[in-house]
Amino acid sequence: MATMCRPVAGGHVLRNVGRVSTVDAVIAELRTALTQGVWQVGDRIPAEVELARQLGVSRAPVREALRALVHVGVLEARQGDGTYVRTTADPMPMLDQMGRASARDAFEVQLAYDVQAARFAAERRTDQDLARLREMLQRRDEAVGAQEFADEDARFHLGVVEASHNPLLIECYRYFGHRLRDALYRLRMDRQVPESGPDPHHALVAAIAAGDPEGAALAARKAIEPSLNALNSLLPPRTR
């Protein structure tokens, strides 16, 4: 019979990671608990609500972290019974693989959106659009840290889409935007995946300013393809 979750010294299993924690921070704490032997194979870990209390976060990031660890086979969710430890091996290699795979999906979608949006923006942008793009590009250039860069890059690309003046395209891109920010954040932490750098982004704004749809589309492609090509080289090919 599986054992219950084990108490540890002081009654605390996990470190409080604060209200601004991300799913990655929750995974890191669960990973530490597993690799340091807080829970053993066969143990039932605390319930979602208790983990959220110990970590000082809402239940949403805990739920996503548990799903990720179940998906890679570290934990096992038993309907109506709880979540159990299947292995205490370090889950990060498999999680890195998963992160790259989902990032590839995000970059493929971004490539499809951005290239066409760039064409429309070059044809339809207003002077106000252009001023906003230049401001957002400067903030992107000046961003420090992975999270700030991901936020500013995502805002810049959304700004290009907004300059297309296609309401449906803009709404779809806004829905997709949080996935893109997450992918960009992960990639900034992954040295095997390069970021295209400022040049194609500056070329994109210049082409939009010049009213050059094909130049804008080409620059948008060059802004995305280096990361996408690197991900394709690191991951198995798509099935046919």
PDB file of C-alpha atoms in Angstrom, residues 14-236:
ATOM      1  CA  LEU A  14       8.358  23.497   0.396  1.00  0.00           C
ATOM      2  CA  ARG A  15       9.772  27.017   0.299  1.00  0.00           C
ATOM      3  CA  ASN A  16       7.318  29.897  -0.097  1.00  0.00           C
ATOM      4  CA  VAL A  17       8.031  31.294  -3.566  1.00  0.00           C
ATOM      5  CA  GLY A  18       5.807  34.352  -3.322  1.00  0.00           C
ATOM      6  CA  ARG A  19       2.781  35.653  -5.123  1.00  0.00           C
ATOM      7  CA  VAL A  20       4.608  36.555  -8.325  1.00  0.00           C
ATOM      8  CA  SER A  21       5.868  33.006  -8.833  1.00  0.00           C
ATOM      9  CA  THR A  22       5.541  31.355 -12.230  1.00  0.00           C
ATOM     10  CA  VAL A  23       4.856  27.745 -13.105  1.00  0.00           C
ATOM     11  CA  ASP A  24       8.612  27.317 -13.613  1.00  0.00           C
ATOM     12  CA  ALA A  25       9.280  28.391 -10.020  1.00  0.00           C
ATOM     13  CA  VAL A  26       6.718  25.909  -8.706  1.00  0.00           C
ATOM     14  CA  ILE A  27       8.264  23.121 -10.791  1.00  0.00           C
ATOM     15  CA  ALA A  28      11.695  24.058  -9.426  1.00  0.00           C
ATOM     16  CA  GLU A  29      10.463  23.678  -5.836  1.00  0.00           C
ATOM     17  CA  LEU A  30       8.765  20.358  -6.530  1.00  0.00           C
ATOM     18  CA  ARG A  31      11.887  19.168  -8.331  1.00  0.00           C
ATOM     19  CA  THR A  32      14.028  20.061  -5.294  1.00  0.00           C
ATOM     20  CA  ALA A  33      11.675  18.208  -2.968  1.00  0.00           C
ATOM     21  CA  LEU A  34      11.822  15.114  -5.176  1.00  0.00           C
ATOM     22  CA  THR A  35      15.589  15.055  -5.720  1.00  0.00           C
ATOM     23  CA  GLN A  36      16.331  15.751  -2.048  1.00  0.00           C
ATOM     24  CA  GLY A  37      14.163  12.877  -0.881  1.00  0.00           C
ATOM     25  CA  VAL A  38      11.310  14.812   0.754  1.00  0.00           C
ATOM     26  CA  TRP A  39       9.033  12.357  -1.056  1.00  0.00           C
ATOM     27  CA  GLN A  40       9.944   8.819  -2.067  1.00  0.00           C
ATOM     28  CA  VAL A  41       8.676   6.611  -4.878  1.00  0.00           C
ATOM     29  CA  GLY A  42       5.135   5.534  -3.984  1.00  0.00           C
ATOM     30  CA  ASP A  43       4.451   8.499  -1.680  1.00  0.00           C
ATOM     31  CA  ARG A  44       1.302  10.541  -2.141  1.00  0.00           C
ATOM     32  CA  ILE A  45       2.278  14.205  -2.283  1.00  0.00           C
ATOM     33  CA  PRO A  46       0.186  16.917  -0.606  1.00  0.00           C
ATOM     34  CA  ALA A  47      -3.022  18.004  -2.270  1.00  0.00           C
ATOM     35  CA  GLU A  48      -3.023  20.910  -4.715  1.00  0.00           C
ATOM     36  CA  VAL A  49      -4.529  23.314  -2.192  1.00  0.00           C
ATOM     37  CA  GLU A  50      -1.891  22.419   0.434  1.00  0.00           C
ATOM     38  CA  LEU A  51       0.972  22.812  -2.053  1.00  0.00           C
ATOM     39  CA  ALA A  52      -0.395  26.212  -3.039  1.00  0.00           C
ATOM     40  CA  ARG A  53      -0.515  27.235   0.640  1.00  0.00           C
ATOM     41  CA  GLN A  54       3.065  26.127   1.306  1.00  0.00           C
ATOM     42  CA  LEU A  55       4.381  27.794  -1.847  1.00  0.00           C
ATOM     43  CA  GLY A  56       2.434  31.006  -1.316  1.00  0.00           C
ATOM     44  CA  VAL A  57       0.838  30.946  -4.761  1.00  0.00           C
ATOM     45  CA  SER A  58      -2.589  30.405  -6.273  1.00  0.00           C
ATOM     46  CA  ARG A  59      -3.683  26.931  -7.271  1.00  0.00           C
ATOM     47  CA  ALA A  60      -3.356  27.645 -11.015  1.00  0.00           C
ATOM     48  CA  PRO A  61       0.469  27.475 -11.275  1.00  0.00           C
ATOM     49  CA  VAL A  62       0.508  24.449  -8.948  1.00  0.00           C
ATOM     50  CA  ARG A  63      -2.020  22.693 -11.170  1.00  0.00           C
ATOM     51  CA  GLU A  64       0.039  23.418 -14.298  1.00  0.00           C
ATOM     52  CA  ALA A  65       3.264  22.291 -12.619  1.00  0.00           C
ATOM     53  CA  LEU A  66       1.690  19.020 -11.496  1.00  0.00           C
ATOM     54  CA  ARG A  67       0.334  18.397 -14.987  1.00  0.00           C
ATOM     55  CA  ALA A  68       3.803  18.911 -16.448  1.00  0.00           C
ATOM     56  CA  LEU A  69       5.373  16.449 -13.993  1.00  0.00           C
ATOM     57  CA  VAL A  70       2.618  13.909 -14.614  1.00  0.00           C
ATOM     58  CA  HIS A  71       3.121  14.286 -18.361  1.00  0.00           C
ATOM     59  CA  VAL A  72       6.830  13.440 -18.159  1.00  0.00           C
ATOM     60  CA  GLY A  73       6.166  10.460 -15.897  1.00  0.00           C
ATOM     61  CA  VAL A  74       7.603  11.816 -12.633  1.00  0.00           C
ATOM     62  CA  LEU A  75       4.208  11.885 -10.919  1.00  0.00           C
ATOM     63  CA  GLU A  76       1.062   9.816 -11.373  1.00  0.00           C
ATOM     64  CA  ALA A  77      -2.425  11.256 -10.903  1.00  0.00           C
ATOM     65  CA  ARG A  78      -4.939   8.717  -9.603  1.00  0.00           C
ATOM     66  CA  GLN A  79      -8.549   9.719 -10.055  1.00  0.00           C
ATOM     67  CA  GLY A  80     -10.170  10.350  -6.683  1.00  0.00           C
ATOM     68  CA  ASP A  81      -7.049   9.337  -4.762  1.00  0.00           C
ATOM     69  CA  GLY A  82      -4.357  11.979  -5.268  1.00  0.00           C
ATOM     70  CA  THR A  83      -0.979  12.362  -6.942  1.00  0.00           C
ATOM     71  CA  TYR A  84       1.828   9.870  -6.340  1.00  0.00           C
ATOM     72  CA  VAL A  85       5.567   9.840  -6.960  1.00  0.00           C
ATOM     73  CA  ARG A  86       6.624   7.485  -9.768  1.00  0.00           C
ATOM     74  CA  THR A  87      10.320   8.440  -9.831  1.00  0.00           C
ATOM     75  CA  THR A  88      12.618  10.823  -7.990  1.00  0.00           C
ATOM     76  CA  ALA A  89      14.933  11.195 -11.006  1.00  0.00           C
ATOM     77  CA  ASP A  90      15.610  14.786 -12.054  1.00  0.00           C
ATOM     78  CA  PRO A  91      12.739  15.747 -14.412  1.00  0.00           C
ATOM     79  CA  MET A  92      14.477  18.776 -15.964  1.00  0.00           C
ATOM     80  CA  PRO A  93      15.907  17.125 -19.113  1.00  0.00           C
ATOM     81  CA  MET A  94      12.447  15.927 -20.144  1.00  0.00           C
ATOM     82  CA  LEU A  95      10.815  19.210 -19.111  1.00  0.00           C
ATOM     83  CA  ASP A  96      13.367  21.112 -21.200  1.00  0.00           C
ATOM     84  CA  GLN A  97      12.429  18.921 -24.151  1.00  0.00           C
ATOM     85  CA  MET A  98       8.742  19.628 -23.560  1.00  0.00           C
ATOM     86  CA  GLY A  99       9.402  23.353 -23.270  1.00  0.00           C
ATOM     87  CA  ARG A 100      11.257  23.395 -26.556  1.00  0.00           C
ATOM     88  CA  ALA A 101       8.500  21.439 -28.247  1.00  0.00           C
ATOM     89  CA  SER A 102       5.764  23.832 -27.143  1.00  0.00           C
ATOM     90  CA  ALA A 103       7.996  26.782 -28.050  1.00  0.00           C
ATOM     91  CA  ARG A 104       8.337  25.367 -31.568  1.00  0.00           C
ATOM     92  CA  ASP A 105       4.547  25.332 -31.856  1.00  0.00           C
ATOM     93  CA  ALA A 106       4.402  28.942 -30.696  1.00  0.00           C
ATOM     94  CA  PHE A 107       7.055  30.101 -33.136  1.00  0.00           C
ATOM     95  CA  GLU A 108       5.377  28.323 -36.060  1.00  0.00           C
ATOM     96  CA  VAL A 109       2.129  30.119 -35.263  1.00  0.00           C
ATOM     97  CA  GLN A 110       3.946  33.420 -34.809  1.00  0.00           C
ATOM     98  CA  LEU A 111       5.643  33.026 -38.185  1.00  0.00           C
ATOM     99  CA  ALA A 112       2.266  32.541 -39.870  1.00  0.00           C
ATOM    100  CA  TYR A 113       0.724  35.551 -38.128  1.00  0.00           C
ATOM    101  CA  ASP A 114       3.640  37.976 -38.260  1.00  0.00           C
ATOM    102  CA  VAL A 115       4.574  37.680 -41.916  1.00  0.00           C
ATOM    103  CA  GLN A 116       1.084  38.555 -43.134  1.00  0.00           C
ATOM    104  CA  ALA A 117       0.560  41.165 -40.417  1.00  0.00           C
ATOM    105  CA  ALA A 118       3.810  42.864 -41.445  1.00  0.00           C
ATOM    106  CA  ARG A 119       2.570  43.139 -45.041  1.00  0.00           C
ATOM    107  CA  PHE A 120      -0.694  44.704 -43.907  1.00  0.00           C
ATOM    108  CA  ALA A 121       1.102  47.051 -41.492  1.00  0.00           C
ATOM    109  CA  ALA A 122       3.334  48.371 -44.279  1.00  0.00           C
ATOM    110  CA  GLU A 123       0.239  49.127 -46.363  1.00  0.00           C
ATOM    111  CA  ARG A 124      -2.031  50.495 -43.622  1.00  0.00           C
ATOM    112  CA  ARG A 125       0.035  51.933 -40.772  1.00  0.00           C
ATOM    113  CA  THR A 126      -0.657  55.429 -39.520  1.00  0.00           C
ATOM    114  CA  ASP A 127       1.876  57.927 -38.231  1.00  0.00           C
ATOM    115  CA  GLN A 128       0.661  57.085 -34.724  1.00  0.00           C
ATOM    116  CA  ASP A 129       1.252  53.379 -35.345  1.00  0.00           C
ATOM    117  CA  LEU A 130       4.778  54.097 -36.512  1.00  0.00           C
ATOM    118  CA  ALA A 131       5.550  56.237 -33.455  1.00  0.00           C
ATOM    119  CA  ARG A 132       4.301  53.440 -31.172  1.00  0.00           C
ATOM    120  CA  LEU A 133       6.360  50.811 -32.968  1.00  0.00           C
ATOM    121  CA  ARG A 134       9.510  52.878 -32.628  1.00  0.00           C
ATOM    122  CA  GLU A 135       8.869  53.359 -28.907  1.00  0.00           C
ATOM    123  CA  MET A 136       8.224  49.647 -28.390  1.00  0.00           C
ATOM    124  CA  LEU A 137      11.310  48.745 -30.402  1.00  0.00           C
ATOM    125  CA  GLN A 138      13.428  50.966 -28.165  1.00  0.00           C
ATOM    126  CA  ARG A 139      12.000  49.326 -25.036  1.00  0.00           C
ATOM    127  CA  ARG A 140      12.765  45.925 -26.554  1.00  0.00           C
ATOM    128  CA  ASP A 141      16.358  47.004 -27.256  1.00  0.00           C
ATOM    129  CA  GLU A 142      16.781  48.230 -23.683  1.00  0.00           C
ATOM    130  CA  ALA A 143      15.127  45.268 -21.931  1.00  0.00           C
ATOM    131  CA  VAL A 144      17.254  43.422 -19.374  1.00  0.00           C
ATOM    132  CA  GLY A 145      16.502  39.994 -17.965  1.00  0.00           C
ATOM    133  CA  ALA A 146      14.627  37.142 -19.593  1.00  0.00           C
ATOM    134  CA  GLN A 147      11.161  38.095 -18.354  1.00  0.00           C
ATOM    135  CA  GLU A 148      11.414  41.769 -19.277  1.00  0.00           C
ATOM    136  CA  PHE A 149      12.749  40.903 -22.726  1.00  0.00           C
ATOM    137  CA  ALA A 150       9.964  38.383 -23.332  1.00  0.00           C
ATOM    138  CA  ASP A 151       7.342  40.956 -22.313  1.00  0.00           C
ATOM    139  CA  GLU A 152       8.775  43.738 -24.481  1.00  0.00           C
ATOM    140  CA  ASP A 153       9.324  41.471 -27.485  1.00  0.00           C
ATOM    141  CA  ALA A 154       5.755  40.198 -27.296  1.00  0.00           C
ATOM    142  CA  ARG A 155       4.438  43.776 -27.022  1.00  0.00           C
ATOM    143  CA  PHE A 156       6.456  44.831 -30.054  1.00  0.00           C
ATOM    144  CA  HIS A 157       5.144  41.981 -32.214  1.00  0.00           C
ATOM    145  CA  LEU A 158       1.605  42.691 -31.056  1.00  0.00           C
ATOM    146  CA  GLY A 159       2.190  46.321 -32.057  1.00  0.00           C
ATOM    147  CA  VAL A 160       3.041  45.211 -35.583  1.00  0.00           C
ATOM    148  CA  VAL A 161      -0.173  43.175 -35.710  1.00  0.00           C
ATOM    149  CA  GLU A 162      -2.180  46.114 -34.385  1.00  0.00           C
ATOM    150  CA  ALA A 163      -0.747  48.265 -37.190  1.00  0.00           C
ATOM    151  CA  SER A 164      -2.375  45.831 -39.650  1.00  0.00           C
ATOM    152  CA  HIS A 165      -5.788  47.269 -38.644  1.00  0.00           C
ATOM    153  CA  ASN A 166      -7.415  43.852 -39.059  1.00  0.00           C
ATOM    154  CA  PRO A 167      -9.631  43.425 -35.965  1.00  0.00           C
ATOM    155  CA  LEU A 168      -9.900  39.644 -36.188  1.00  0.00           C
ATOM    156  CA  LEU A 169      -6.155  39.176 -36.686  1.00  0.00           C
ATOM    157  CA  ILE A 170      -5.476  41.452 -33.711  1.00  0.00           C
ATOM    158  CA  GLU A 171      -7.920  39.576 -31.463  1.00  0.00           C
ATOM    159  CA  CYS A 172      -6.472  36.179 -32.435  1.00  0.00           C
ATOM    160  CA  TYR A 173      -2.948  37.394 -31.787  1.00  0.00           C
ATOM    161  CA  ARG A 174      -3.869  38.794 -28.377  1.00  0.00           C
ATOM    162  CA  TYR A 175      -5.305  35.404 -27.425  1.00  0.00           C
ATOM    163  CA  PHE A 176      -2.064  33.749 -28.550  1.00  0.00           C
ATOM    164  CA  GLY A 177       0.200  36.350 -26.915  1.00  0.00           C
ATOM    165  CA  HIS A 178       0.620  34.743 -23.484  1.00  0.00           C
ATOM    166  CA  ARG A 179       1.877  31.525 -25.117  1.00  0.00           C
ATOM    167  CA  LEU A 180       4.401  33.550 -27.075  1.00  0.00           C
ATOM    168  CA  ARG A 181       5.659  35.334 -23.936  1.00  0.00           C
ATOM    169  CA  ASP A 182       6.102  32.011 -22.133  1.00  0.00           C
ATOM    170  CA  ALA A 183       8.002  30.548 -25.088  1.00  0.00           C
ATOM    171  CA  LEU A 184      10.258  33.594 -25.343  1.00  0.00           C
ATOM    172  CA  TYR A 185      11.014  33.472 -21.625  1.00  0.00           C
ATOM    173  CA  ARG A 186      12.029  29.812 -21.819  1.00  0.00           C
ATOM    174  CA  LEU A 187      14.186  30.375 -24.873  1.00  0.00           C
ATOM    175  CA  ARG A 188      16.079  33.254 -23.272  1.00  0.00           C
ATOM    176  CA  MET A 189      17.151  30.735 -20.621  1.00  0.00           C
ATOM    177  CA  ASP A 190      18.191  28.139 -23.244  1.00  0.00           C
ATOM    178  CA  ARG A 191      21.618  28.886 -24.692  1.00  0.00           C
ATOM    179  CA  GLN A 192      21.162  26.344 -27.466  1.00  0.00           C
ATOM    180  CA  VAL A 193      18.391  28.438 -29.013  1.00  0.00           C
ATOM    181  CA  PRO A 194      19.541  31.798 -30.437  1.00  0.00           C
ATOM    182  CA  GLU A 195      17.399  34.916 -30.617  1.00  0.00           C
ATOM    183  CA  SER A 196      17.470  36.782 -33.927  1.00  0.00           C
ATOM    184  CA  GLY A 197      18.733  40.011 -32.370  1.00  0.00           C
ATOM    185  CA  PRO A 198      17.781  43.631 -33.018  1.00  0.00           C
ATOM    186  CA  ASP A 199      18.685  43.942 -36.720  1.00  0.00           C
ATOM    187  CA  PRO A 200      15.658  42.216 -38.303  1.00  0.00           C
ATOM    188  CA  HIS A 201      13.349  44.012 -35.886  1.00  0.00           C
ATOM    189  CA  HIS A 202      14.798  47.389 -36.890  1.00  0.00           C
ATOM    190  CA  ALA A 203      14.530  46.335 -40.546  1.00  0.00           C
ATOM    191  CA  LEU A 204      10.883  45.442 -39.948  1.00  0.00           C
ATOM    192  CA  VAL A 205      10.046  48.903 -38.594  1.00  0.00           C
ATOM    193  CA  ALA A 206      12.009  50.555 -41.423  1.00  0.00           C
ATOM    194  CA  ALA A 207      10.069  48.570 -44.041  1.00  0.00           C
ATOM    195  CA  ILE A 208       6.751  49.431 -42.409  1.00  0.00           C
ATOM    196  CA  ALA A 209       7.758  53.091 -42.342  1.00  0.00           C
ATOM    197  CA  ALA A 210       8.722  52.931 -46.037  1.00  0.00           C
ATOM    198  CA  GLY A 211       5.440  51.290 -47.017  1.00  0.00           C
ATOM    199  CA  ASP A 212       7.266  48.193 -48.322  1.00  0.00           C
ATOM    200  CA  PRO A 213       5.023  45.138 -47.772  1.00  0.00           C
ATOM    201  CA  GLU A 214       7.439  42.538 -49.139  1.00  0.00           C
ATOM    202  CA  GLY A 215      10.381  44.035 -47.258  1.00  0.00           C
ATOM    203  CA  ALA A 216       8.324  43.991 -44.061  1.00  0.00           C
ATOM    204  CA  ALA A 217       7.302  40.364 -44.619  1.00  0.00           C
ATOM    205  CA  LEU A 218      10.921  39.355 -45.227  1.00  0.00           C
ATOM    206  CA  ALA A 219      12.106  41.156 -42.075  1.00  0.00           C
ATOM    207  CA  ALA A 220       9.327  39.528 -40.016  1.00  0.00           C
ATOM    208  CA  ARG A 221      10.433  36.119 -41.280  1.00  0.00           C
ATOM    209  CA  LYS A 222      14.079  36.849 -40.421  1.00  0.00           C
ATOM    210  CA  ALA A 223      13.054  37.923 -36.914  1.00  0.00           C
ATOM    211  CA  ILE A 224      11.496  34.531 -36.175  1.00  0.00           C
ATOM    212  CA  GLU A 225      13.286  31.894 -38.247  1.00  0.00           C
ATOM    213  CA  PRO A 226      16.629  31.700 -36.328  1.00  0.00           C
ATOM    214  CA  SER A 227      14.879  30.499 -33.175  1.00  0.00           C
ATOM    215  CA  LEU A 228      12.507  28.246 -35.089  1.00  0.00           C
ATOM    216  CA  ASN A 229      15.337  26.685 -37.100  1.00  0.00           C
ATOM    217  CA  ALA A 230      17.304  26.028 -33.898  1.00  0.00           C
ATOM    218  CA  LEU A 231      14.298  24.374 -32.288  1.00  0.00           C
ATOM    219  CA  ASN A 232      13.795  22.190 -35.364  1.00  0.00           C
ATOM    220  CA  SER A 233      17.414  21.054 -35.117  1.00  0.00           C
ATOM    221  CA  LEU A 234      17.061  20.160 -31.417  1.00  0.00           C
ATOM    222  CA  LEU A 235      13.725  18.319 -31.653  1.00  0.00           C
ATOM    223  CA  PRO A 236      12.539  15.256 -33.560  1.00  0.00           C
TER     224      PRO A 236
END
